[in-house]
Every structure is written in structure tokens, then in C-alpha cells.
GROMACS .gro file of C-alpha atoms in nm:
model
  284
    1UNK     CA    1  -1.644   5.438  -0.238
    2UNK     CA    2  -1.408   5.727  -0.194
    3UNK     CA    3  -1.093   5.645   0.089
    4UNK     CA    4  -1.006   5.931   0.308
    5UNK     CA    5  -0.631   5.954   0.308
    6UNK     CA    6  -0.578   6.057   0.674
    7UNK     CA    7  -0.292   6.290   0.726
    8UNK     CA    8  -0.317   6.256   1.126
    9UNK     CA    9  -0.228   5.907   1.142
   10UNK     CA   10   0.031   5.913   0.937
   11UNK     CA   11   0.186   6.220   1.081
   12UNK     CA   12   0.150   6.047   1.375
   13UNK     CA   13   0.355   5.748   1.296
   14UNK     CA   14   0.600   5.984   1.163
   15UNK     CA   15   0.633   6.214   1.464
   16UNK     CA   16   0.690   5.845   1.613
   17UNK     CA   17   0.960   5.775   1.416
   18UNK     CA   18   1.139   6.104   1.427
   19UNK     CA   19   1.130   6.045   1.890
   20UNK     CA   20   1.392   5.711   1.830
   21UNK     CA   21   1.597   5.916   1.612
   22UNK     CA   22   1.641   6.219   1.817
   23UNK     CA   23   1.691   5.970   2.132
   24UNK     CA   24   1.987   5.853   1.905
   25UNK     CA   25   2.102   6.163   1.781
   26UNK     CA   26   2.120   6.300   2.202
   27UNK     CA   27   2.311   5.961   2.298
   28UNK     CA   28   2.552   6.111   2.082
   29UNK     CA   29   2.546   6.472   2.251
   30UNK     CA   30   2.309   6.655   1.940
   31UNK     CA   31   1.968   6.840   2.026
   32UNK     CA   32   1.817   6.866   1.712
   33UNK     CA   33   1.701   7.256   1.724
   34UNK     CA   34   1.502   7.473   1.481
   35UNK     CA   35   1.451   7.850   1.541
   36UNK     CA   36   1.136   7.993   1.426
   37UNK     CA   37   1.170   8.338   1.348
   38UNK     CA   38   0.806   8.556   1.303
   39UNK     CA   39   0.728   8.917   1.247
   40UNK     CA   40   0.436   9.104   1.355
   41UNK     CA   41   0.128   8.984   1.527
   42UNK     CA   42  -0.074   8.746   1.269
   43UNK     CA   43  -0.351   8.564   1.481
   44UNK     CA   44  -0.294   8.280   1.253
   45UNK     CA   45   0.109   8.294   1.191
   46UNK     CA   46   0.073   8.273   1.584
   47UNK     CA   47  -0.092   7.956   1.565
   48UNK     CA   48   0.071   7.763   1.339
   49UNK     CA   49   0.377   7.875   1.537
   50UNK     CA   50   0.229   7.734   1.887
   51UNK     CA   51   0.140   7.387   1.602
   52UNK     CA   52   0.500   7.417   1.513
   53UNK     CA   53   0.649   7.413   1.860
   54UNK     CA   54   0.419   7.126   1.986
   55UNK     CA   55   0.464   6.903   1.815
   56UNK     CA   56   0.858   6.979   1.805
   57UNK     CA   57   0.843   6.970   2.201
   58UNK     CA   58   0.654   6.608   2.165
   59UNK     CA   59   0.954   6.442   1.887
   60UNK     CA   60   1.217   6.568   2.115
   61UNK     CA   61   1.320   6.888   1.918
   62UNK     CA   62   1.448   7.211   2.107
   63UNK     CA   63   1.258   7.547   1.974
   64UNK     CA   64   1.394   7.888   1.930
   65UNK     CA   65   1.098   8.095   1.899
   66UNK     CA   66   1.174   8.471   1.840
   67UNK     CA   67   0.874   8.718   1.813
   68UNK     CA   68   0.965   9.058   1.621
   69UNK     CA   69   0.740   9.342   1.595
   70UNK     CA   70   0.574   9.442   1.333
   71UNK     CA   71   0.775   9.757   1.225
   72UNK     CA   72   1.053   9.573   1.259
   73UNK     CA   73   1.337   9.693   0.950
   74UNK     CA   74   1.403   9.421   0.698
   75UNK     CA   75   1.777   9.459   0.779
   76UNK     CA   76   1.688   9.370   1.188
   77UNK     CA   77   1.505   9.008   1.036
   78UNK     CA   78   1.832   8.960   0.845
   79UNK     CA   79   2.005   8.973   1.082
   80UNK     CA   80   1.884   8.770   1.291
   81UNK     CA   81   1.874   8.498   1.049
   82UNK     CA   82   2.219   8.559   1.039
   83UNK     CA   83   2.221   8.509   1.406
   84UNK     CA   84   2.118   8.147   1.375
   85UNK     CA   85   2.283   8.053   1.021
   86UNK     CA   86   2.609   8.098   1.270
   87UNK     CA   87   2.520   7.851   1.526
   88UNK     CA   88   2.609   7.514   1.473
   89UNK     CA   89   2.403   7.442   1.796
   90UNK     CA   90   2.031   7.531   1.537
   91UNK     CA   91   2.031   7.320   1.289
   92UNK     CA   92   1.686   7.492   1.107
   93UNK     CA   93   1.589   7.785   1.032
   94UNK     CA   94   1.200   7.926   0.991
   95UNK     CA   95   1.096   8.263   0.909
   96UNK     CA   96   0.706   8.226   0.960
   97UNK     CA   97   0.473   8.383   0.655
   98UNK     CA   98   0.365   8.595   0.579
   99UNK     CA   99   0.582   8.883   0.622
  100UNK     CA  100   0.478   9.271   0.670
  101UNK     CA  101   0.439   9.435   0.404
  102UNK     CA  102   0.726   9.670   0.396
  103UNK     CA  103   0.968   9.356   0.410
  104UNK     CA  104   1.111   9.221   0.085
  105UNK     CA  105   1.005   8.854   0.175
  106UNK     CA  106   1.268   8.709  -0.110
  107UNK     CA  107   1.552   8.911   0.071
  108UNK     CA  108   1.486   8.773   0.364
  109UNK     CA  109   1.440   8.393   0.228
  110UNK     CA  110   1.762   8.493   0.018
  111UNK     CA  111   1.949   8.518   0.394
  112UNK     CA  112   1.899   8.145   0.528
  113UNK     CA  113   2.153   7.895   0.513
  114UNK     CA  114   2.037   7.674   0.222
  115UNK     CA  115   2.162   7.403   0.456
  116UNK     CA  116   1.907   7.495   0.745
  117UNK     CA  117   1.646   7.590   0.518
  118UNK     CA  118   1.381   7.388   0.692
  119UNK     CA  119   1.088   7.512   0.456
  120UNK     CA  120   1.332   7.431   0.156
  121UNK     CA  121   1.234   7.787  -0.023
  122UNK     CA  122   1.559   7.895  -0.070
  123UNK     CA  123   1.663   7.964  -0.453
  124UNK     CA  124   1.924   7.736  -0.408
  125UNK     CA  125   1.714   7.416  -0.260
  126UNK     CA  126   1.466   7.548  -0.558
  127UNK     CA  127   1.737   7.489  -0.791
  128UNK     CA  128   1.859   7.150  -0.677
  129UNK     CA  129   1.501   7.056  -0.606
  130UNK     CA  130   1.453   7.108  -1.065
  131UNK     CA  131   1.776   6.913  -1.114
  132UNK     CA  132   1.662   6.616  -0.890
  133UNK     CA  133   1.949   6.669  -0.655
  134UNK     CA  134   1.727   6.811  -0.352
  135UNK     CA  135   1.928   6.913  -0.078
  136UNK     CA  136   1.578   7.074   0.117
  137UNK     CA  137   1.209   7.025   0.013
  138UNK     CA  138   0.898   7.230   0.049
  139UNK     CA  139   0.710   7.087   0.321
  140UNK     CA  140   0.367   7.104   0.204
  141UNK     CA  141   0.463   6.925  -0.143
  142UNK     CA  142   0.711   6.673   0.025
  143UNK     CA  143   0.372   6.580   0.316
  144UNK     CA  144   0.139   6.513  -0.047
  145UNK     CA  145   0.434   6.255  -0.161
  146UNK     CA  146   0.461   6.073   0.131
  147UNK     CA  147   0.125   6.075   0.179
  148UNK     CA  148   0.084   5.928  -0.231
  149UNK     CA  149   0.314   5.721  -0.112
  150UNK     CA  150   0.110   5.567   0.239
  151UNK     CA  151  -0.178   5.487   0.016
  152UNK     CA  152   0.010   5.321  -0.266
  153UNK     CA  153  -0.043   5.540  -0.500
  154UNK     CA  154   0.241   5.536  -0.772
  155UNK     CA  155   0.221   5.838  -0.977
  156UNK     CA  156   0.483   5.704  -1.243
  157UNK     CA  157   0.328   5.767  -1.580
  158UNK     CA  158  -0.009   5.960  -1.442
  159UNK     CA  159  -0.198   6.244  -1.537
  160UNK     CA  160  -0.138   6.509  -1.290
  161UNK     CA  161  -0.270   6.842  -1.302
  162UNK     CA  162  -0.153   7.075  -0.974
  163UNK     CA  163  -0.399   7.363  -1.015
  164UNK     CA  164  -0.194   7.665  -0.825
  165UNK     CA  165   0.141   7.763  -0.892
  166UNK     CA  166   0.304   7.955  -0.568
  167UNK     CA  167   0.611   7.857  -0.514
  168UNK     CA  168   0.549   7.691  -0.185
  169UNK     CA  169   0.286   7.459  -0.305
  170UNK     CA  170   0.247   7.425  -0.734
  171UNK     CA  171   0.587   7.430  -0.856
  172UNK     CA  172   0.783   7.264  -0.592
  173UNK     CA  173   0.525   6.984  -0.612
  174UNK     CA  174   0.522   6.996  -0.969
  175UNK     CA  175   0.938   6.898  -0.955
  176UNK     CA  176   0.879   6.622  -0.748
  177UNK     CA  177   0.629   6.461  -0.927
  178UNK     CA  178   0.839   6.491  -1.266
  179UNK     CA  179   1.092   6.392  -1.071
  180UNK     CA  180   0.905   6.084  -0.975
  181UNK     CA  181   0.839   6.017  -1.341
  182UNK     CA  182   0.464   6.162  -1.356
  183UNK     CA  183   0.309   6.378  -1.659
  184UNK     CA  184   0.257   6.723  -1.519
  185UNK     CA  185   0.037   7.022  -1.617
  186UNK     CA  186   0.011   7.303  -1.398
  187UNK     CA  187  -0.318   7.501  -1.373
  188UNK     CA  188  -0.379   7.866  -1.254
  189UNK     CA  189  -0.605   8.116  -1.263
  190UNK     CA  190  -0.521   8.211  -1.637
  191UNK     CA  191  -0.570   7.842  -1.773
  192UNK     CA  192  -0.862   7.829  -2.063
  193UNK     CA  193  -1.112   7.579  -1.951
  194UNK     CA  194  -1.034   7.485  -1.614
  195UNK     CA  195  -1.274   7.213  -1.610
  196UNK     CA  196  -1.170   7.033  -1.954
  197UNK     CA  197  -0.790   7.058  -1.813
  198UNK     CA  198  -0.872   6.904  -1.472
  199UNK     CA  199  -1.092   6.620  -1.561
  200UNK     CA  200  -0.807   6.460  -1.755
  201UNK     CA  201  -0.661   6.425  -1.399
  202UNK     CA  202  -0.571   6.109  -1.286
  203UNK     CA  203  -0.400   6.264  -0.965
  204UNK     CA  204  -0.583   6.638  -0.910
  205UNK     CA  205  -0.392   6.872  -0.681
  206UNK     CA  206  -0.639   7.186  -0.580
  207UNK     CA  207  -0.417   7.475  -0.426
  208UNK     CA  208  -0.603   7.807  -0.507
  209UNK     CA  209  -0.754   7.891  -0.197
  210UNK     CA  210  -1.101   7.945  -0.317
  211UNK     CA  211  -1.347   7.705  -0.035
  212UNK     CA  212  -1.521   7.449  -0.258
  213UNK     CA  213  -1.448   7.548  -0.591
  214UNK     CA  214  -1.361   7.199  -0.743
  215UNK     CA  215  -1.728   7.003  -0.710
  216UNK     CA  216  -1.766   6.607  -0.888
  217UNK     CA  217  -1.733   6.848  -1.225
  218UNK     CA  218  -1.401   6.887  -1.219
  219UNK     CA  219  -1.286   6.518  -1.139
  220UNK     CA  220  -1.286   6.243  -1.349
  221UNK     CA  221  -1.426   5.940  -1.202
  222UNK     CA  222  -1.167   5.747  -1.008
  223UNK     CA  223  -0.951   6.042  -0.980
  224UNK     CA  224  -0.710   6.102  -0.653
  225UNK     CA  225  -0.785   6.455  -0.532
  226UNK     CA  226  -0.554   6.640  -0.308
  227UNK     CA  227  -0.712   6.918  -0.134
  228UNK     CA  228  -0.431   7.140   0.033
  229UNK     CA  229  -0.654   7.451   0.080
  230UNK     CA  230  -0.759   7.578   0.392
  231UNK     CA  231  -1.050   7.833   0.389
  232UNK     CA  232  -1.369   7.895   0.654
  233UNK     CA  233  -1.705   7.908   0.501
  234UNK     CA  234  -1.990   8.173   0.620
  235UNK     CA  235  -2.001   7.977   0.947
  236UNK     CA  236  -1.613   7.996   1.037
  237UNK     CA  237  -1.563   7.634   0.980
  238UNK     CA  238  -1.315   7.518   0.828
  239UNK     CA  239  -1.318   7.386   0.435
  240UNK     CA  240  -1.089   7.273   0.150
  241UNK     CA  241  -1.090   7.437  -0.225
  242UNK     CA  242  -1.261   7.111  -0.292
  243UNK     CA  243  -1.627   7.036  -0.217
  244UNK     CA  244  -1.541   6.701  -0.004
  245UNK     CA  245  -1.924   6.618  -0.019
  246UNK     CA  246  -1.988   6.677  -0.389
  247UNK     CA  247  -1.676   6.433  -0.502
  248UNK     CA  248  -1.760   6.136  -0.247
  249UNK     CA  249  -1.849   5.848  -0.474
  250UNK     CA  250  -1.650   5.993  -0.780
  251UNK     CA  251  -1.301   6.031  -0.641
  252UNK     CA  252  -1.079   5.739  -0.531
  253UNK     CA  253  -0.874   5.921  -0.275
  254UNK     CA  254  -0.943   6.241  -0.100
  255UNK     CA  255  -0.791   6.419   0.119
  256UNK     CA  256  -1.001   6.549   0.403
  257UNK     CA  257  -1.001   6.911   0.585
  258UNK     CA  258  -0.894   6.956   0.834
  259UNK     CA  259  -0.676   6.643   0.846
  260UNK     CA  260  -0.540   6.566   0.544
  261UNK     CA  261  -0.230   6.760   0.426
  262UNK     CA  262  -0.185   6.978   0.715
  263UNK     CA  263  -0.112   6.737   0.950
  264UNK     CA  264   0.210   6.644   0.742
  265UNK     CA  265   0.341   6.960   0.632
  266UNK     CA  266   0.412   6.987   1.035
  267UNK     CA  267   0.540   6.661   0.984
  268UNK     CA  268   0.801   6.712   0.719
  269UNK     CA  269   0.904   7.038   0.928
  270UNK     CA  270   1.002   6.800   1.171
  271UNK     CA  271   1.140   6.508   0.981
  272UNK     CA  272   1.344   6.779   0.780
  273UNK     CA  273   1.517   6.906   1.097
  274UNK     CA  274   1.628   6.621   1.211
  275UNK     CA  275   1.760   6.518   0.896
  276UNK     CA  276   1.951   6.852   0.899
  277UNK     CA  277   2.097   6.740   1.247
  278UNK     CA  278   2.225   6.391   1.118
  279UNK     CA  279   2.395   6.570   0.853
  280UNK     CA  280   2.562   6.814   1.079
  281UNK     CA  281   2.674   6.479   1.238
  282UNK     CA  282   2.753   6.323   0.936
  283UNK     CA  283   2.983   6.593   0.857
  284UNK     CA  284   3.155   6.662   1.213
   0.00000   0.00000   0.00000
């Protein structure tokens, strides 16, 4: 039998736990706040933005939400990032993805305050993140961890192979898990033998964004598979990179989608800002 690691519930309990600790951080006169800054008109940067803010209005959180238009100049987006790294009252800052085109996207992650870098993509949290000092994590990788971590899953000493290597997703999560004392290969689109690499896997990360590439081929039998891709097939539902029905039975662990890693990556937005505003009390 394959378990279905359910990212809702546990985001859930975690959105529940991040309410008492923004009641405690307003008894002592803090709003945790996070602005959200996004550029252009993206249907589906919109909606992960509207996600973003619900669940943010649900914990307790205050959102800044500022909409720039499209052919807005790179130096305008800068600035106000600049804006927000200078109020003590925001605590994290957000610069939704992707960016237009004619925007250097590393200038403008360059620009936030490594200390309210909620989507910890800054070089700097990068850095710290390699050194196992992390100061700010990638959501997305940090939401697979804690998620490992519901289903007592200890990846100490495991096989790993993260197939995908953007630096939002592969090599952030890559750090943590060598961090966490796992063996680590990273896959990509280069790798010889994709199959013979993967099936070695005792924990199988698939973050291409190619719906249902990895079938029961690719997985070793009693395998944990992350799925953290989000596609829509020919009918406009949505799918994984994994091919959920084709691994039931072989896999231990899957994560569904919808439902799986999503779910937290919203989480550990929100658990990150709050931690950002008990630091800033911390440090009054």
C-alpha cells in the first residue's frame, strides 16, 4: 500500500500554530506583516497571490499587496523593495515570479533585505543555507522537510536523488538534505540514464515540470516519491511530474496533486514571517 502524505492537513495544523503565536506577538504591540510585491498581469502569479493573502488574513498576518504594471522599469521594482526593506513595521518581503522579461530577476532578488527575505532566495540566505547556518529557507524545499518529517521519515544516511536543479526547488533542497545528513545526487535534464539514476532512490524528489513523466519505472519499490510539479493535462486538470496512478503499490509515500507540497510551501511563507517578526522582537 502506498500512504498519501497530505500536505493540507498538515498545513493546516501549522497555519494553527502560527494564529497563537501572532496572538502573542500583538499582546506585545507586533503585527506580523509581509508585503507582496508583483509585476504585470500573470493569471496565475495573481492567484497564488490571492492563496498568499488568505491564508495570511486567516493566521493573523497583515498583507501589503502592491500590483505594478507590466512595463514597469526594473529600477521602479527596486525601489520599491527598498520601500519596504526600510520599514521596521514589514517584516517580509515577496516579489511574486515570474518577472517580465525585460527585468533582471537576480537584480531585483539582489535588493531584499536578506533578513526579510521571506522566499529565502537571496544569495546571502543561499550562502548560509550551504554552510548550515540558514538564516532564510526556500519555501518549497523547507514544506518537503517538514513534511519528511510528519511522516517519520528520517532521511539520515538515504539515497536521495532530487531530479531538477532551479534554485528555488533542487539545490536549496539538496542543502538541506546534506545538511540533514542524507546522500544526495541531483538529476537534470543532462543526466545519462535517468531511469538507472532514479531507481537507486530511496527518497525520489521529481521537480521538472514535465506532467507524468516518472511512471512505477523510475521508482524502486518502497521508494518515497515527492512530487512538487504542478502541470494540467489535455483536460486542464491538474497533475504532478509523477504518474500518481502508475506508482500506487510500488512507492511507500507519495505525495498527491493537488495537495501535497503546495499546501506547505504557503505554509512555510507564513511560518517564515512570523519567525522574521519574533526576531525583530528578539532584537528590539
Amino acid at each position: 500500500m502506498t500512504e498519501i502524505m497530505n500536505g493540507r492537513d498538515l498545513s493546516a495544523k501549522v497555519k494553527m500554530n502560527l494564529k497563537k503565536s501572532v496572538e502573542g506577538l500583538k499582546k506585545v504591540g507586533v503585527t506580523p506583516a509581509l508585503a507582496v510585491i508583483l509585476v504585470g498581469d500573470d493569471e496565475a502569479s495573481k492567484v497564488y497571490v490571492r492563496n498568499k493573502h488568505r491564508a495570511a488574513e486567516k493566521i493573523g498576518i497583515k498583507t501589503i499587496d502592491e500590483t505594478m504594471p507590466a512595463d514597469s522599469k526594473q529600477e521602479d521594482v527596486i525601489k520599491m523593495i527598498e520601500k519596504y526593506n526600510n520599514d521596521p513595521d514589514v517584516h517580509g518581503i515577496l516579489v511574486q515570479m515570474p518577472l517580465p522579461k525585460h527585468i533582471d530577476e537576480k537584480a531585483v532578488i539582489d535588493a531584499i533585505d536578506p533578513k526579510k527575505d521571506v522566499d529565502g532566495s537571496h544569495p546571502e540566505n543561499m550562502g548560509r543555507l550551504f554552510m548550515n547556518d540558514p538564516q532564510a529557507l526556500p519555501c518549497t524545499p523547507r514544506g518537503i522537510m517538514e513534511l519528511l518529517k510528519e511522516y517519520d521519515i528520517d532521511v539520515r544516511g538515504q539515497e536521495v536523488v532530487i531530479v531538477g536543479r532551479s534554485n528555488l526547488v533542487g539545490r536549496p533542497l539538496a542543502a538541506l538534505m546534506i545538511n540533514s545528513s542524507a546522500t544526495v545526487t541531483v538529476a537534470h535534464s543532462v543526466t545519462h540514464d535517468l531511469q538507472s539514476v532514479t531507481k537507486k532512490a530511496d527518497i525520489l524528489v521529481a521537480a521538472v515540470g514535465k506532467a507524468k513523466m516518472f511512471n512505477k519505472d523510475y521508482i524502486k519499490e518502497g521508494a518515497v516519491v515527492i512530487d512538487v510539479g504542478i502541470n494540467r493535462t489535455a483536460e486542464g486538470k491538474l497533475c504532478g511530474d509523477v504518474d500518481a496512478k502508475d506508482v500506487m503499490g510500488k512507492a511507500a509515500f507519495l505525495t498527491p496533486v493537488p495537495g501535497g507540497v503546495g499546501p506547505m510551501t504557503v505554509a512555510m511563507l507564513m511560518k517564515q514571517t512570523v519567525e522574521f517578526a519574533e526576531r525583530s522582537v528578539a532584537n528590539v
